[in-house]
Short mmCIF file of C-alpha atoms in Angstrom, two decimals:
data_model
loop_
_atom_site.label_atom_id
_atom_site.label_comp_id
_atom_site.label_asym_id
_atom_site.label_seq_id
_atom_site.Cartn_x
_atom_site.Cartn_y
_atom_site.Cartn_z
CA LYS A 193 16.09 0.30 -13.72
CA ALA A 194 15.48 3.19 -11.36
CA GLY A 195 12.63 2.77 -8.93
CA VAL A 196 9.74 5.08 -8.19
CA THR A 197 10.95 8.42 -6.93
CA GLN A 198 9.00 10.93 -4.90
CA THR A 199 9.83 14.50 -4.06
CA PRO A 200 10.11 16.04 -1.64
CA ARG A 201 10.74 13.35 0.98
CA TYR A 202 9.73 15.53 3.90
CA LEU A 203 7.53 18.58 4.11
CA ILE A 204 6.23 20.81 6.87
CA LYS A 205 3.26 23.06 6.19
CA THR A 206 0.76 25.02 8.26
CA ARG A 207 -3.00 24.75 8.26
CA GLY A 208 -4.68 26.44 5.33
CA GLN A 209 -1.70 26.17 3.02
CA GLN A 210 -1.60 24.01 -0.04
CA VAL A 211 1.00 21.45 -1.09
CA THR A 212 2.06 19.70 -4.28
CA LEU A 213 3.81 16.34 -4.22
CA SER A 214 5.57 14.77 -7.18
CA CYS A 215 6.01 11.19 -8.31
CA SER A 216 8.16 9.81 -11.11
CA PRO A 217 7.18 6.24 -12.03
CA ILE A 218 9.46 3.47 -13.17
CA SER A 219 10.41 3.98 -16.80
CA GLY A 220 7.77 2.45 -19.06
CA HIS A 221 5.08 2.35 -16.39
CA ARG A 222 1.95 4.20 -17.41
CA SER A 223 -0.16 3.88 -14.29
CA VAL A 224 0.40 5.87 -11.11
CA SER A 225 -1.63 5.45 -7.93
CA TRP A 226 -1.52 7.59 -4.82
CA TYR A 227 -2.11 6.46 -1.24
CA GLN A 228 -2.27 8.10 2.16
CA GLN A 229 -0.80 6.17 5.10
CA THR A 230 -1.55 7.07 8.73
CA PRO A 231 -1.22 5.04 11.95
CA GLY A 232 -4.95 5.32 12.58
CA GLN A 233 -6.37 4.51 9.15
CA GLY A 234 -3.53 2.58 7.54
CA LEU A 235 -2.98 2.76 3.80
CA GLN A 236 -5.88 4.35 1.95
CA PHE A 237 -6.26 4.71 -1.81
CA LEU A 238 -6.50 8.26 -3.11
CA PHE A 239 -6.62 7.95 -6.90
CA GLU A 240 -5.12 6.25 -9.93
CA TYR A 241 -4.02 7.81 -13.20
CA PHE A 242 -3.37 6.04 -16.47
CA SER A 243 -2.38 7.80 -19.68
CA GLU A 244 -3.16 11.18 -18.13
CA THR A 245 -6.71 10.15 -17.16
CA GLN A 246 -8.02 9.51 -13.67
CA ARG A 247 -9.30 5.92 -13.68
CA ASN A 248 -10.26 5.40 -10.09
CA LYS A 249 -10.81 7.56 -7.05
CA GLY A 250 -10.97 6.83 -3.33
CA ASN A 251 -13.16 8.43 -0.68
CA PHE A 252 -11.28 11.63 -0.06
CA PRO A 253 -12.61 15.21 -0.18
CA GLY A 254 -12.17 17.39 -3.23
CA ARG A 255 -9.23 19.15 -1.56
CA PHE A 256 -7.19 16.22 -2.77
CA SER A 257 -6.53 16.29 -6.48
CA GLY A 258 -3.98 14.96 -8.90
CA ARG A 259 -2.85 14.89 -12.45
CA GLN A 260 -0.58 12.94 -14.73
CA PHE A 261 1.62 14.30 -17.46
CA SER A 262 2.38 12.85 -20.88
CA ASN A 263 5.66 11.39 -19.57
CA SER A 264 3.63 9.52 -16.86
CA ARG A 265 5.00 11.66 -14.05
CA SER A 266 2.27 12.55 -11.60
CA GLU A 267 1.54 15.22 -9.06
CA MET A 268 -0.95 15.37 -6.27
CA ASN A 269 -2.18 18.54 -4.67
CA VAL A 270 -3.82 19.11 -1.32
CA SER A 271 -5.43 22.49 -0.81
CA THR A 272 -6.46 24.13 2.46
CA LEU A 273 -4.40 21.76 4.56
CA GLU A 274 -5.85 20.41 7.81
CA LEU A 275 -4.00 18.90 10.76
CA GLY A 276 -5.45 15.50 9.84
CA ASP A 277 -3.68 15.60 6.49
CA SER A 278 -0.40 14.84 8.25
CA ALA A 279 0.58 11.49 6.80
CA LEU A 280 2.95 9.56 4.60
CA TYR A 281 1.87 9.96 0.97
CA LEU A 282 2.92 7.07 -1.21
CA CYS A 283 2.77 6.71 -4.93
CA ALA A 284 2.99 3.44 -6.79
CA SER A 285 3.50 2.73 -10.46
CA SER A 286 2.56 -0.24 -12.58
CA LEU A 287 2.84 -1.18 -16.22
CA GLN A 288 -0.89 -1.26 -16.82
CA ALA A 289 -3.87 0.11 -14.97
CA GLY A 290 -5.87 -1.77 -12.40
CA GLY A 291 -5.29 -2.97 -8.86
CA GLN A 292 -4.40 -6.48 -9.99
CA GLU A 293 -1.20 -5.22 -11.59
CA THR A 294 1.94 -5.44 -9.48
CA GLN A 295 2.47 -2.01 -7.99
CA TYR A 296 5.90 -0.68 -7.14
CA PHE A 297 5.88 1.87 -4.37
CA GLY A 298 8.11 4.86 -3.88
CA PRO A 299 9.56 5.78 -0.47
CA GLY A 300 6.82 8.32 0.17
CA THR A 301 6.60 11.98 1.13
CA ARG A 302 6.10 12.58 4.82
CA LEU A 303 3.87 15.61 5.30
CA LEU A 304 3.49 17.30 8.65
CA VAL A 305 0.79 19.95 9.00
CA LEU A 306 1.16 22.30 11.96
CA GLN B 54 -16.94 -2.72 10.20
CA LYS B 55 -13.93 -2.13 7.96
CA GLU B 56 -13.73 -4.18 4.78
CA VAL B 57 -10.35 -5.63 5.78
CA GLU B 58 -9.34 -6.31 9.36
CA GLN B 59 -5.81 -7.24 10.30
CA ASP B 60 -4.62 -8.61 13.63
CA PRO B 61 -3.28 -5.70 15.67
CA GLY B 62 0.35 -5.70 16.75
CA PRO B 63 3.07 -5.28 17.41
CA LEU B 64 4.39 -8.82 17.32
CA SER B 65 7.78 -9.85 18.70
CA VAL B 66 9.24 -13.33 18.15
CA PRO B 67 12.65 -14.96 18.62
CA GLU B 68 14.77 -15.78 15.59
CA GLY B 69 13.81 -19.10 14.04
CA ALA B 70 10.16 -18.92 15.12
CA ILE B 71 7.22 -19.58 12.81
CA VAL B 72 5.17 -16.43 12.38
CA SER B 73 1.49 -16.36 11.46
CA LEU B 74 -0.06 -13.12 10.24
CA ASN B 75 -3.79 -12.96 9.57
CA CYS B 76 -6.45 -10.84 7.90
CA THR B 77 -10.19 -11.22 7.63
CA TYR B 78 -12.45 -9.49 5.16
CA SER B 79 -16.14 -8.86 4.82
CA ASN B 80 -16.55 -8.28 1.06
CA SER B 81 -17.05 -11.64 -0.63
CA ALA B 82 -16.28 -9.99 -3.98
CA PHE B 83 -12.57 -9.81 -3.19
CA GLN B 84 -10.76 -12.08 -5.64
CA TYR B 85 -7.06 -11.18 -5.54
CA PHE B 86 -5.06 -11.24 -2.33
CA MET B 87 -1.65 -9.83 -1.63
CA TRP B 88 0.84 -9.41 1.16
CA TYR B 89 3.16 -6.43 1.23
CA ARG B 90 6.20 -5.86 3.42
CA GLN B 91 7.21 -2.37 4.45
CA TYR B 92 10.55 -1.59 6.03
CA SER B 93 11.00 1.55 8.07
CA ARG B 94 11.23 4.70 5.92
CA LYS B 95 10.45 2.71 2.76
CA GLY B 96 7.40 2.11 0.63
CA PRO B 97 5.62 -1.27 0.70
CA GLU B 98 6.93 -4.03 -1.56
CA LEU B 99 4.90 -6.92 -2.88
CA LEU B 100 5.72 -10.18 -1.14
CA MET B 101 3.02 -12.63 -2.21
CA TYR B 102 0.11 -12.54 -4.67
CA THR B 103 -2.63 -15.16 -4.76
CA TYR B 104 -5.90 -15.55 -6.60
CA SER B 105 -7.49 -18.81 -5.60
CA SER B 106 -8.17 -20.47 -2.28
CA GLY B 107 -5.38 -22.68 -0.98
CA ASN B 108 -1.69 -22.29 -0.26
CA LYS B 109 1.08 -20.63 -2.21
CA GLU B 110 4.68 -21.08 -1.15
CA ASP B 111 7.72 -18.95 -1.92
CA GLY B 112 10.83 -19.85 0.01
CA ARG B 113 10.19 -19.32 3.71
CA PHE B 114 6.86 -17.61 3.02
CA THR B 115 3.48 -19.29 2.57
CA ALA B 116 0.29 -17.41 1.73
CA GLN B 117 -2.99 -19.10 2.55
CA VAL B 118 -6.43 -18.04 1.33
CA ASP B 119 -9.72 -19.42 2.62
CA LYS B 120 -12.47 -17.71 0.65
CA SER B 121 -15.26 -19.61 2.40
CA SER B 122 -14.16 -18.18 5.75
CA LYS B 123 -13.00 -14.85 4.25
CA TYR B 124 -9.62 -15.31 5.87
CA ILE B 125 -6.07 -15.00 4.60
CA SER B 126 -2.79 -15.75 6.33
CA LEU B 127 0.91 -15.32 5.77
CA PHE B 128 3.28 -17.78 7.41
CA ILE B 129 6.97 -17.09 7.79
CA ARG B 130 9.16 -20.09 8.61
CA ASP B 131 12.56 -19.82 10.28
CA SER B 132 12.05 -16.10 10.85
CA GLN B 133 15.12 -13.89 10.60
CA PRO B 134 15.91 -10.45 12.06
CA SER B 135 15.79 -9.18 8.46
CA ASP B 136 12.07 -10.08 8.44
CA SER B 137 11.45 -7.30 10.96
CA ALA B 138 9.06 -4.98 9.15
CA THR B 139 5.40 -4.03 8.85
CA TYR B 140 3.29 -6.53 6.94
CA LEU B 141 0.14 -5.41 5.18
CA CYS B 142 -2.52 -7.54 3.57
CA ALA B 143 -4.30 -6.13 0.54
CA MET B 144 -7.08 -7.28 -1.72
CA ILE B 145 -9.11 -6.24 -4.73
CA THR B 146 -12.44 -7.25 -6.19
CA GLY B 147 -11.48 -7.24 -9.84
CA ALA B 148 -9.22 -5.99 -12.55
CA ASN B 149 -10.35 -2.39 -12.44
CA SER B 150 -10.86 -1.98 -8.74
CA LYS B 151 -8.68 -0.31 -6.16
CA LEU B 152 -6.47 -2.02 -3.61
CA THR B 153 -7.93 -2.19 -0.09
CA PHE B 154 -5.31 -2.63 2.62
CA GLY B 155 -5.34 -3.88 6.16
CA LYS B 156 -3.83 -1.55 8.73
CA GLY B 157 -0.64 -3.56 8.93
CA ILE B 158 1.15 -5.36 11.74
CA THR B 159 4.68 -4.59 12.86
CA LEU B 160 6.83 -7.68 13.32
CA SER B 161 10.07 -7.71 15.25
CA VAL B 162 12.33 -10.78 15.11
CA ARG B 163 14.78 -10.85 18.02
CA PRO B 164 18.25 -12.32 17.38
#
């Protein structure tokens, strides 16, 4: 079974731009969660989607948004990029919703904001 | 105070050493406890998953949970160079809650 895939793997943007990241979950998994990982803050939860509905949301500003499609693929968007948005963005999929489910992480998208 | 605190690193040990990795937490509502391992340029992978207080063993790895002290540990016996990675503790309060991670500690096992 193919693992979680994320595209692109690397991205360079400038302040003020917007970016869209994509995540394809493991086949059959209906839940997708997004995380931001930085050396200073570690891994922080952004949001979780299940069956195209946002189930849970972390403490990030409204510039961070996401969506899930009927095939469970998910995208996250960051508008008006700031330097502090430079991070590794990870998505994880699981069969069912909820943090207690085993989550399988993708390799991440490394975003650099200049 | 952050909800989950993890011992800062990095940590370097010789091959064959016993490694102890620790996290403390402040939210007594945390019920499920996990350890993830993250290799360079990869996403985290689940290593251990525990619910109750006590020890859980899986090969060379032992996860320990002490809910009364709000303290969890991961022990690695006979450490190998292939164990060199970042280890993150994570925990959740309940079925519908989000995962809260520690910052992670980078372990290097020297041959």
